[in-house]
PDB file of C-alpha atoms in Angstrom:
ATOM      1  CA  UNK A  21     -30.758 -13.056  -7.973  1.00  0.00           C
ATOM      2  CA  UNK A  22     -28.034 -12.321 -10.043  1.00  0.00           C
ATOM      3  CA  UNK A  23     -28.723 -10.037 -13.503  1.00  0.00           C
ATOM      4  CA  UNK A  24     -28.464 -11.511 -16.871  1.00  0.00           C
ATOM      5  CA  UNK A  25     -25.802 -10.233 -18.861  1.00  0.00           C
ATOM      6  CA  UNK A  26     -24.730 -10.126 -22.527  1.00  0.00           C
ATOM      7  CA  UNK A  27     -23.188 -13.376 -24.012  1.00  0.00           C
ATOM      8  CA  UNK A  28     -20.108 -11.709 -25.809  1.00  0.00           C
ATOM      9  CA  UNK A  29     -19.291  -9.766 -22.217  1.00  0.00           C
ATOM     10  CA  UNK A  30     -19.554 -12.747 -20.200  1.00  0.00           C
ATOM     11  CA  UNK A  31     -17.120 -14.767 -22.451  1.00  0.00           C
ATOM     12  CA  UNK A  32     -14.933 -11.405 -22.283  1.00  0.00           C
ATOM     13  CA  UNK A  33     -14.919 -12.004 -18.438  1.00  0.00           C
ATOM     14  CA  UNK A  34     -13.916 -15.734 -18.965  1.00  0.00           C
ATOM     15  CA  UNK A  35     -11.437 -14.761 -20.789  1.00  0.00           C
ATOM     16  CA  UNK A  36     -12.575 -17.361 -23.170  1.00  0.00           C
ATOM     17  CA  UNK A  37     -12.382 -14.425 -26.493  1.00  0.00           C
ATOM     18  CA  UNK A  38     -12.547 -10.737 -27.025  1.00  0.00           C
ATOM     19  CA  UNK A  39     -16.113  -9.299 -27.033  1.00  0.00           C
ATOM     20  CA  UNK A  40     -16.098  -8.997 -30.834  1.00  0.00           C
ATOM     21  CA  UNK A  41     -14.544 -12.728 -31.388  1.00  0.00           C
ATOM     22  CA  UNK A  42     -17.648 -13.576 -29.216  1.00  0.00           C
ATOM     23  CA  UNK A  43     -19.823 -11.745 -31.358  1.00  0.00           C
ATOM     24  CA  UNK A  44     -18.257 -13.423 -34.476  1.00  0.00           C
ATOM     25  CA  UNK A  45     -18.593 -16.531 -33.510  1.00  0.00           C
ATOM     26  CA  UNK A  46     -22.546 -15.851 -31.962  1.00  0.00           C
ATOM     27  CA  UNK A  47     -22.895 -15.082 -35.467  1.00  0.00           C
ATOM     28  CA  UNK A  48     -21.202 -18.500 -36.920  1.00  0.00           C
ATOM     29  CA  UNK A  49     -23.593 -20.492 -34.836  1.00  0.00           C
ATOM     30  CA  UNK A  50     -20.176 -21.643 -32.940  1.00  0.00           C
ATOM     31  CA  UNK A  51     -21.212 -20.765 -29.292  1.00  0.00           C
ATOM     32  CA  UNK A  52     -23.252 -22.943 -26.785  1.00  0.00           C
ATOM     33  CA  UNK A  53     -24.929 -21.933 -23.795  1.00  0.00           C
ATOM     34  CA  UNK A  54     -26.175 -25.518 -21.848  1.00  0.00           C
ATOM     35  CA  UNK A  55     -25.546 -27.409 -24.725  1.00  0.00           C
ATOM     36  CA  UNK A  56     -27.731 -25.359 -27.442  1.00  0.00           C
ATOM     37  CA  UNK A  57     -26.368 -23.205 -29.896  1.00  0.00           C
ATOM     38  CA  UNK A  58     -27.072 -19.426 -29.353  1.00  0.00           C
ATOM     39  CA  UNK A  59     -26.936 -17.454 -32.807  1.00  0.00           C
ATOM     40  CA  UNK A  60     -28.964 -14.177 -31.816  1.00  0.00           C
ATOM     41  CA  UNK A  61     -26.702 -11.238 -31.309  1.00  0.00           C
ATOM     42  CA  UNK A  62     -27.480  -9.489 -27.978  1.00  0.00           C
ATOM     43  CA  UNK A  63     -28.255 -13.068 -26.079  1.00  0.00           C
ATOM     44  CA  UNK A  64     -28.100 -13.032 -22.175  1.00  0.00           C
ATOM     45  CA  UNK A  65     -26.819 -15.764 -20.080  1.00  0.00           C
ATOM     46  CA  UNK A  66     -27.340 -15.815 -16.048  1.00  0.00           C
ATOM     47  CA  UNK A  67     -23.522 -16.024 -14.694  1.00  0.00           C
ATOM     48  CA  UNK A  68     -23.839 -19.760 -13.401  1.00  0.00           C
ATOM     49  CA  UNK A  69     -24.311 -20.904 -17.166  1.00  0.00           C
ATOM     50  CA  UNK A  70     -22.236 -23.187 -19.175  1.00  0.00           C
ATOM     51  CA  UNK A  71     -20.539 -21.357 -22.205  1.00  0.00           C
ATOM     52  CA  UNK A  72     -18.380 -23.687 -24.931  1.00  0.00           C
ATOM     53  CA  UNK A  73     -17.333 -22.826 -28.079  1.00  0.00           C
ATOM     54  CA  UNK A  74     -17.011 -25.522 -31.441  1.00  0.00           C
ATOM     55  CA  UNK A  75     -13.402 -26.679 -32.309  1.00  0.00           C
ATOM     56  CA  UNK A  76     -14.025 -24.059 -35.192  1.00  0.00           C
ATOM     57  CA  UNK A  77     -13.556 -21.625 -32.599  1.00  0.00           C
ATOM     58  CA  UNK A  78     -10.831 -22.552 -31.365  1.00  0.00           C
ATOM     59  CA  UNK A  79      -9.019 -23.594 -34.427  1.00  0.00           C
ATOM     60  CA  UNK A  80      -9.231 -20.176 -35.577  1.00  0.00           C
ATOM     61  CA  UNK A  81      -8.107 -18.337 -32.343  1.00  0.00           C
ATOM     62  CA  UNK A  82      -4.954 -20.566 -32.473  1.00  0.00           C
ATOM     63  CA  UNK A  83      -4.249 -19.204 -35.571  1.00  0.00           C
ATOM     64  CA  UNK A  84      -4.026 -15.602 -34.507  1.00  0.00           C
ATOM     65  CA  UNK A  85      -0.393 -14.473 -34.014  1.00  0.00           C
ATOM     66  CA  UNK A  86       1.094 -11.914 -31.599  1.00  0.00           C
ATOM     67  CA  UNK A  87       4.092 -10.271 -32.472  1.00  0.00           C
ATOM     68  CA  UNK A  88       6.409  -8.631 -30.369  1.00  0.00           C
ATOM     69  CA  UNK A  89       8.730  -4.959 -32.267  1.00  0.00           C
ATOM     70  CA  UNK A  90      11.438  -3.266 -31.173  1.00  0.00           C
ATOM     71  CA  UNK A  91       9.792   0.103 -32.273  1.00  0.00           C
ATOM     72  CA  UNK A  92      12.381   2.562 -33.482  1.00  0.00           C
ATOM     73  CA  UNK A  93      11.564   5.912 -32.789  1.00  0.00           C
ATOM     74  CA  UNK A  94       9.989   8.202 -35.281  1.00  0.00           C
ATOM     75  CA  UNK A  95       6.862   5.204 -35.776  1.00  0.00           C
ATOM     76  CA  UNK A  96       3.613   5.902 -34.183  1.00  0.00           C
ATOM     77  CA  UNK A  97       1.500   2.938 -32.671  1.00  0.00           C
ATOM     78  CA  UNK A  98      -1.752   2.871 -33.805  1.00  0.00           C
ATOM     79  CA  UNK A  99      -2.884   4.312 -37.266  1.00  0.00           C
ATOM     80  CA  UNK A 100      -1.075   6.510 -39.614  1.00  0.00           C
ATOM     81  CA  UNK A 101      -0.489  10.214 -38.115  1.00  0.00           C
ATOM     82  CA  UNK A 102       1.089  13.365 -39.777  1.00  0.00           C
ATOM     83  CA  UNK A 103       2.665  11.359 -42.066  1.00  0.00           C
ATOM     84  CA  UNK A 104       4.339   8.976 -39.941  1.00  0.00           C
ATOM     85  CA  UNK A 105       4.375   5.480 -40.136  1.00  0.00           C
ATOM     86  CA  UNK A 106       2.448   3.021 -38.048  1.00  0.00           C
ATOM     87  CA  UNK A 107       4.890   0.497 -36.539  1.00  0.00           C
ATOM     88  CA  UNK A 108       2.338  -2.562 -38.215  1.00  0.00           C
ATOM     89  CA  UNK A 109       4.408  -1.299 -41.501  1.00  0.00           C
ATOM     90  CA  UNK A 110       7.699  -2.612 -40.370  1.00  0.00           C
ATOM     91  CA  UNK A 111       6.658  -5.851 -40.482  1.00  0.00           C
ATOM     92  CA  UNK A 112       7.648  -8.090 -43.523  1.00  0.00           C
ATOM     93  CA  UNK A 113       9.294 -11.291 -43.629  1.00  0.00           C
ATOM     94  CA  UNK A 114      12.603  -9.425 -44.448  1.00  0.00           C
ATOM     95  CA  UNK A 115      12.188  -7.452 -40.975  1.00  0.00           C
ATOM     96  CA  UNK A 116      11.232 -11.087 -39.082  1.00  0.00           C
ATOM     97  CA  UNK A 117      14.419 -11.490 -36.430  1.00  0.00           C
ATOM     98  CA  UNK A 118      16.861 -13.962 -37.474  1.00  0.00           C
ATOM     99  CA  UNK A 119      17.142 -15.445 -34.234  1.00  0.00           C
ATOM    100  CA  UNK A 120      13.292 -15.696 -33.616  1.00  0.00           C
ATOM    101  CA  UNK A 121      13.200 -19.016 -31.434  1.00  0.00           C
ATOM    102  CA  UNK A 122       9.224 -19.530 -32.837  1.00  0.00           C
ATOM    103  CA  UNK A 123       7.998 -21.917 -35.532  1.00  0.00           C
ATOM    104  CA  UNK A 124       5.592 -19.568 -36.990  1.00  0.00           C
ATOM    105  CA  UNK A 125       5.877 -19.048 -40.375  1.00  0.00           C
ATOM    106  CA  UNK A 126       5.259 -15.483 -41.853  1.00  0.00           C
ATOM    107  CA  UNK A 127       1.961 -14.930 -43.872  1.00  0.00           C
ATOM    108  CA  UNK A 128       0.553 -11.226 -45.314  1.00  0.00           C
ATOM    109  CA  UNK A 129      -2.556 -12.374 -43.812  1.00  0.00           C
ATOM    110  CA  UNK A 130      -1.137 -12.304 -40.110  1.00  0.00           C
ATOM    111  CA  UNK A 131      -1.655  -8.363 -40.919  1.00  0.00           C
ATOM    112  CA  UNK A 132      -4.971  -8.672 -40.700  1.00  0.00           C
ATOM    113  CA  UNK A 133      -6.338  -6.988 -37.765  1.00  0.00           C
ATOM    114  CA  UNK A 134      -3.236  -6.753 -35.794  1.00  0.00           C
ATOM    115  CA  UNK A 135      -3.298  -4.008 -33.564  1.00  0.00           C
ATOM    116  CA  UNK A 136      -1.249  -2.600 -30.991  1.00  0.00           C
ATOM    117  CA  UNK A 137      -1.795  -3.440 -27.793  1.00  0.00           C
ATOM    118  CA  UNK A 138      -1.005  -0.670 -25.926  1.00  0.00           C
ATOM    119  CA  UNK A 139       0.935   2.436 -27.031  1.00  0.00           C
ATOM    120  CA  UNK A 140       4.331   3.738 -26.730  1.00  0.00           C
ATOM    121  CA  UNK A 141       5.157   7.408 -28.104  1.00  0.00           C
ATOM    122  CA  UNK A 142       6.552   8.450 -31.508  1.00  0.00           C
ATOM    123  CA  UNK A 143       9.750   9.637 -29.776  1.00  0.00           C
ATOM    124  CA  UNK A 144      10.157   6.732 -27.713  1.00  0.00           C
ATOM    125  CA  UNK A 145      11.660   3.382 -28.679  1.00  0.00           C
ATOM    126  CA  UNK A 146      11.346  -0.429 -27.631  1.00  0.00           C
ATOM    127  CA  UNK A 147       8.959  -3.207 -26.540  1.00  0.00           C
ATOM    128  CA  UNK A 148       5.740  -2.797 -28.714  1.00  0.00           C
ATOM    129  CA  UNK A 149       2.812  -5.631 -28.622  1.00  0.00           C
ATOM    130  CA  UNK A 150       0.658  -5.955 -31.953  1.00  0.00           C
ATOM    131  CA  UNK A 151      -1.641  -8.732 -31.655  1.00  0.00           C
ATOM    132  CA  UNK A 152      -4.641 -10.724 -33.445  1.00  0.00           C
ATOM    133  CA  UNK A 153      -5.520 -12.767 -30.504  1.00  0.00           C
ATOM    134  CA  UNK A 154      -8.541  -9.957 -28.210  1.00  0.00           C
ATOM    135  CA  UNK A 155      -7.817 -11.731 -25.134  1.00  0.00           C
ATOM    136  CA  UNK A 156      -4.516 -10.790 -25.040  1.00  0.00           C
ATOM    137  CA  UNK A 157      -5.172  -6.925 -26.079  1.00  0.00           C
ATOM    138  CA  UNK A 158      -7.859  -7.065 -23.245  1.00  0.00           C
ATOM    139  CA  UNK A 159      -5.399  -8.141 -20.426  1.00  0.00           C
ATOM    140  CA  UNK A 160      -2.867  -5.723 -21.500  1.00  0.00           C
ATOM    141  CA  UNK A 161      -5.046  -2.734 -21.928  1.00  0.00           C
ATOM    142  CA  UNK A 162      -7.922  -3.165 -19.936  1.00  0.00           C
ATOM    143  CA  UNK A 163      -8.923  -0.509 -17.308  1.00  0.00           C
ATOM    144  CA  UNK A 164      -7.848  -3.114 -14.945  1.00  0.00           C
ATOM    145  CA  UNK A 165      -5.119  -4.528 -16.074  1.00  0.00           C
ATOM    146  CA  UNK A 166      -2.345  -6.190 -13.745  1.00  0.00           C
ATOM    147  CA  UNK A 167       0.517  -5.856 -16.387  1.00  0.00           C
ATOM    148  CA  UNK A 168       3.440  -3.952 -15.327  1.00  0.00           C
ATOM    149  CA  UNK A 169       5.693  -2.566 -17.824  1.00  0.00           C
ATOM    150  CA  UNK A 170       9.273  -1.209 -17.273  1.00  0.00           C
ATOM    151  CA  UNK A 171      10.688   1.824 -19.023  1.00  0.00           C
ATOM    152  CA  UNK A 172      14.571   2.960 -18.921  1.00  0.00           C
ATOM    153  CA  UNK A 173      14.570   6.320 -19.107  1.00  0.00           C
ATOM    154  CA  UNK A 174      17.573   9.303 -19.857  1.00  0.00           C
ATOM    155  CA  UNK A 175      17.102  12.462 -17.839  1.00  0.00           C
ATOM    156  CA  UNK A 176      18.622  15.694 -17.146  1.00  0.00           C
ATOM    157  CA  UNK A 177      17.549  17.623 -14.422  1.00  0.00           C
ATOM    158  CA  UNK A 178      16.661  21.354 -15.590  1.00  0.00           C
ATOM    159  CA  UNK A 179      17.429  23.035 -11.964  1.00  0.00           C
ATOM    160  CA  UNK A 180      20.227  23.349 -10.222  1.00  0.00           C
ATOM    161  CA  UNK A 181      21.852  20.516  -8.246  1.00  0.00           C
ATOM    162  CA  UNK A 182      20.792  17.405  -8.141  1.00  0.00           C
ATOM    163  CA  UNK A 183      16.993  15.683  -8.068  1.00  0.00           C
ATOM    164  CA  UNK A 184      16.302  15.442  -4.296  1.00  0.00           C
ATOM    165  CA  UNK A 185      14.979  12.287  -2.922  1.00  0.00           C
ATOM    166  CA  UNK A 186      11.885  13.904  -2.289  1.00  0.00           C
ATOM    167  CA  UNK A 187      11.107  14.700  -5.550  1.00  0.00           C
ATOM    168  CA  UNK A 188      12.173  11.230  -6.384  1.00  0.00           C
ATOM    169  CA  UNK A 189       9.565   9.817  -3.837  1.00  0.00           C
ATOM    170  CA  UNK A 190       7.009  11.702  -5.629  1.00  0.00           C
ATOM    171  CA  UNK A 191       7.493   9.987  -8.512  1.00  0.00           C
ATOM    172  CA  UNK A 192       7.408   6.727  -6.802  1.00  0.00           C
ATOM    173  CA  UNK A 193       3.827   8.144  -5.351  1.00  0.00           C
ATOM    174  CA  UNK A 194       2.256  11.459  -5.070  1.00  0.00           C
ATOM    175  CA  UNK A 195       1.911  12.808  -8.756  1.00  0.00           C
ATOM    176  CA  UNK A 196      -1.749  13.513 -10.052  1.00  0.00           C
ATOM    177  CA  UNK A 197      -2.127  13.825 -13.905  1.00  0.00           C
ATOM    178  CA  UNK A 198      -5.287  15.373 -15.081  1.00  0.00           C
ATOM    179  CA  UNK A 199      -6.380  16.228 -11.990  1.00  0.00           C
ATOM    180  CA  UNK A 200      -5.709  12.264 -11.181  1.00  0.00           C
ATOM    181  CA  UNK A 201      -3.587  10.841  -8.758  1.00  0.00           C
ATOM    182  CA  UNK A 202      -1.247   7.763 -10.346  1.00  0.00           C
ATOM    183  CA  UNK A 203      -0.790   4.779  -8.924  1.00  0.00           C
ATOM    184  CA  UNK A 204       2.138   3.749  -7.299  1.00  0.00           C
ATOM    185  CA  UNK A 205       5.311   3.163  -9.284  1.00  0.00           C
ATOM    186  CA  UNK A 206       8.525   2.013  -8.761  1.00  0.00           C
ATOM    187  CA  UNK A 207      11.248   4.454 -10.065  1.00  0.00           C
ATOM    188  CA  UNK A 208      14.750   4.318  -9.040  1.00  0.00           C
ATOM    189  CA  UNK A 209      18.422   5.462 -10.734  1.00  0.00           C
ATOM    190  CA  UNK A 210      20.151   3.060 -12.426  1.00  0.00           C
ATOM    191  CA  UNK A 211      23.614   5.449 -13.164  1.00  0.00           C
ATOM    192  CA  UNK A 212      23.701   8.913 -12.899  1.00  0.00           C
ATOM    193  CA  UNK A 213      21.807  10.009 -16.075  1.00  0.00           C
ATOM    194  CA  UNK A 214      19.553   7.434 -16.313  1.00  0.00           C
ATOM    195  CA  UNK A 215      16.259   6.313 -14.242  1.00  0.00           C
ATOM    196  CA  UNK A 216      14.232   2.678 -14.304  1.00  0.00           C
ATOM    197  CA  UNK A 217      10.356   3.190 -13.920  1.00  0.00           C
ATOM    198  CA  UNK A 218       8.131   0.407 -13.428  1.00  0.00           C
ATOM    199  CA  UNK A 219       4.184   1.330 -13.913  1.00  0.00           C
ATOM    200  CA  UNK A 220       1.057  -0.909 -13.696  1.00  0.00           C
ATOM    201  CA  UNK A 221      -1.059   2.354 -15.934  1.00  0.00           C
ATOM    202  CA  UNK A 222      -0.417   3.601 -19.431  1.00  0.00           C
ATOM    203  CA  UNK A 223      -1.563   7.188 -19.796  1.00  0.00           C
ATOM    204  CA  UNK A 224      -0.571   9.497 -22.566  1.00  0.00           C
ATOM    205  CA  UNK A 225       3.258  10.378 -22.435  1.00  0.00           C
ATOM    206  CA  UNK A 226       2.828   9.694 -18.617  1.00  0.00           C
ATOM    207  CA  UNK A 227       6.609   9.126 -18.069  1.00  0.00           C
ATOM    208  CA  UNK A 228       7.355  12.212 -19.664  1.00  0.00           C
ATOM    209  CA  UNK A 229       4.800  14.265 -17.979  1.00  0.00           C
ATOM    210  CA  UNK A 230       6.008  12.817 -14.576  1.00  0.00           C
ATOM    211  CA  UNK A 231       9.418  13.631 -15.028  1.00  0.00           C
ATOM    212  CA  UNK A 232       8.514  17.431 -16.196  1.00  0.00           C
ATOM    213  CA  UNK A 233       6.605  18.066 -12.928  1.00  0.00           C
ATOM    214  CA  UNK A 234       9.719  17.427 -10.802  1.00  0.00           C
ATOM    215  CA  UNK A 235      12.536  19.137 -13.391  1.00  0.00           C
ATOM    216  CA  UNK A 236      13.512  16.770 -15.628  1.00  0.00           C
ATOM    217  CA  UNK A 237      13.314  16.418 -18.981  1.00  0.00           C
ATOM    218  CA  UNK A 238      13.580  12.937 -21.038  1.00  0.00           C
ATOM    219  CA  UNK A 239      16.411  12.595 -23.341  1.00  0.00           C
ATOM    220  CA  UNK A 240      15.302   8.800 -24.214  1.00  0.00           C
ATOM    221  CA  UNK A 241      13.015   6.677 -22.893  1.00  0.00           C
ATOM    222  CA  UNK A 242      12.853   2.369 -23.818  1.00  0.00           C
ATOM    223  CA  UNK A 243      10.928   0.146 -22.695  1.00  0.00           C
ATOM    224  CA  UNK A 244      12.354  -2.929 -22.050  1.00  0.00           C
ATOM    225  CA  UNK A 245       9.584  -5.753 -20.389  1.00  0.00           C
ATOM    226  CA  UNK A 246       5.921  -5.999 -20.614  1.00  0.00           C
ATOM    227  CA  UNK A 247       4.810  -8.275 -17.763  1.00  0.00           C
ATOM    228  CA  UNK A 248       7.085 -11.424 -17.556  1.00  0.00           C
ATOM    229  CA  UNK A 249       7.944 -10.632 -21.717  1.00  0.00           C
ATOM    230  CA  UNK A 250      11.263  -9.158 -22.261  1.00  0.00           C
ATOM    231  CA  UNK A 251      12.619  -7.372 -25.169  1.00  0.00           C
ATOM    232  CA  UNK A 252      16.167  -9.043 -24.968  1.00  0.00           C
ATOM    233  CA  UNK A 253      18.332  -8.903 -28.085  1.00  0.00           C
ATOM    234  CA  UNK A 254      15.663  -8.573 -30.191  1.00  0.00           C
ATOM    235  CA  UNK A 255      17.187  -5.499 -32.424  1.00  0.00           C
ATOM    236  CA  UNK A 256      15.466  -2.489 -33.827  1.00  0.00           C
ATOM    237  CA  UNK A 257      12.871  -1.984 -36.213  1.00  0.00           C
ATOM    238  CA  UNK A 258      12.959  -5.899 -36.480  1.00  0.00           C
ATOM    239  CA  UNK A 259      10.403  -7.878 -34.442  1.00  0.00           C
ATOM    240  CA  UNK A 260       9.286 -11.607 -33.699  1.00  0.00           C
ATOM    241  CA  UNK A 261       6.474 -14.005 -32.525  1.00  0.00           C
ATOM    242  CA  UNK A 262       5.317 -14.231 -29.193  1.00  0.00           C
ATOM    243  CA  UNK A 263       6.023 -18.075 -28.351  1.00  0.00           C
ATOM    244  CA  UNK A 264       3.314 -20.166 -26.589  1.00  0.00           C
ATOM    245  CA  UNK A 265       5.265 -20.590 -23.563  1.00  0.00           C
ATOM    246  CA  UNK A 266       5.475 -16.953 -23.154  1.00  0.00           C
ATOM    247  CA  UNK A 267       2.706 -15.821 -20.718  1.00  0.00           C
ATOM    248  CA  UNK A 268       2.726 -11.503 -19.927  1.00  0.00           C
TER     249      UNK A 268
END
């Protein structure tokens, strides 16, 4: 027989909300399980179960935004660090693209527990996610996350010659960080200075540390797409909304 397991995980795995939007809304009286309400934190449901949630629910997850930065470099993701900046602080309705195709009005409140999802380094520069909406954070960040995400990166090779293919083909596959082995990733030049990495994993300053461990060292280092989400023309240190159409 299959296990019971917690209410707020199982709707994670539905992909119906975020574990602690479940847990909100347990708490609202807003879930059903079979047609009764379920209120009590810590409830268990058998995996054949029927789960809906009241138009509340859903009313408020429509209203959470996800908003898309071209991070300039010198901002740091997440919370404040060393006295930088977190990238949440450059956005106003005076930093809100000009050419942002979305109907989504600007309101202080979208600031409301709008994180990043995902990171990208203080020295690097580009595509940043900062959402309300869990599900979305979950499917980019998740341990098992399908997301690729495509970097364009400035080198200069710190030995003599050139980078052999070799050592190319190691960054493509072969690499361990942390005593890790990386997935596979798709890495190829794009001009003589400048290298296009494609990577399904996110760990900390993992470009970087790839490059070192062949001889190169990162001038600059954008990324550019996030899944099937492009940055475009959207220019830097502005940002805009995430459209509905738009799927990562």
């Amino acid at each position: 027989m299959s296990e019971p397991v917690r209410l707020s995980k199982r709707m994670s795995e539905l992909g119906i909300s975020s574990r602690r939007e479940a847990d909100e809304w347990i708490e609202k009286g807003w879930v059903k399980v079979d047609g009764k309400v379920v209120s009590q934190l810590g409830s268990k449901v058998l995996p054949h179960q029927k789960i809906t949630i009241e138009k509340q629910a859903s009313q408020e997850q429509s209203r959470r935004v996800t908003i898309l930065i071209n991070k300039p470099m010198g901002y740091v993701s997440g919370q404040a660090e060393d006295g930088y900046k977190p990238a949440v602080a450059l956005i106003s309705e005076d930093t809100h693209w000009k050419d942002d195709p979305s109907k989504e009005k600007f309101r202080p409140s979208q600031l409301r527990s709008l994180v990043p999802a995902g990171r990208l380094d203080i020295d690097s520069v580009g595509l940043l996610v900062l959402t309300q909406d869990g599900r979305i954070a979950k499917h980019l960040i998740g341990e098992n996350s399908p997301t690729d995400k495509e970097y364009l990166v400035r080198v200069k090779y710190t030995r003599p010659g050139r980078l052999p293919d070799s050592e190319l083909n190691m960054l493509r596959h072969g690499l361990k960080l942390d005593g890790k082995a990386l997935l596979p990733a798709k890495v190829e030049w794009q001009n003589d200075d400048q290298l296009r990495f494609v990577l399904r994993e996110g760990k900390k300053r993992q470009i970087r540390r790839m490059c070192e461990a062949v001889g190169l060292r990162v001038i600059g280092l954008k990324r550019i797409r996030i899944g099937n989400v492009r940055l475009g023309d959207l220019p830097t240190g502005q940002w805009r909304y995430l459209r509905p159409e738009e799927k990562f």
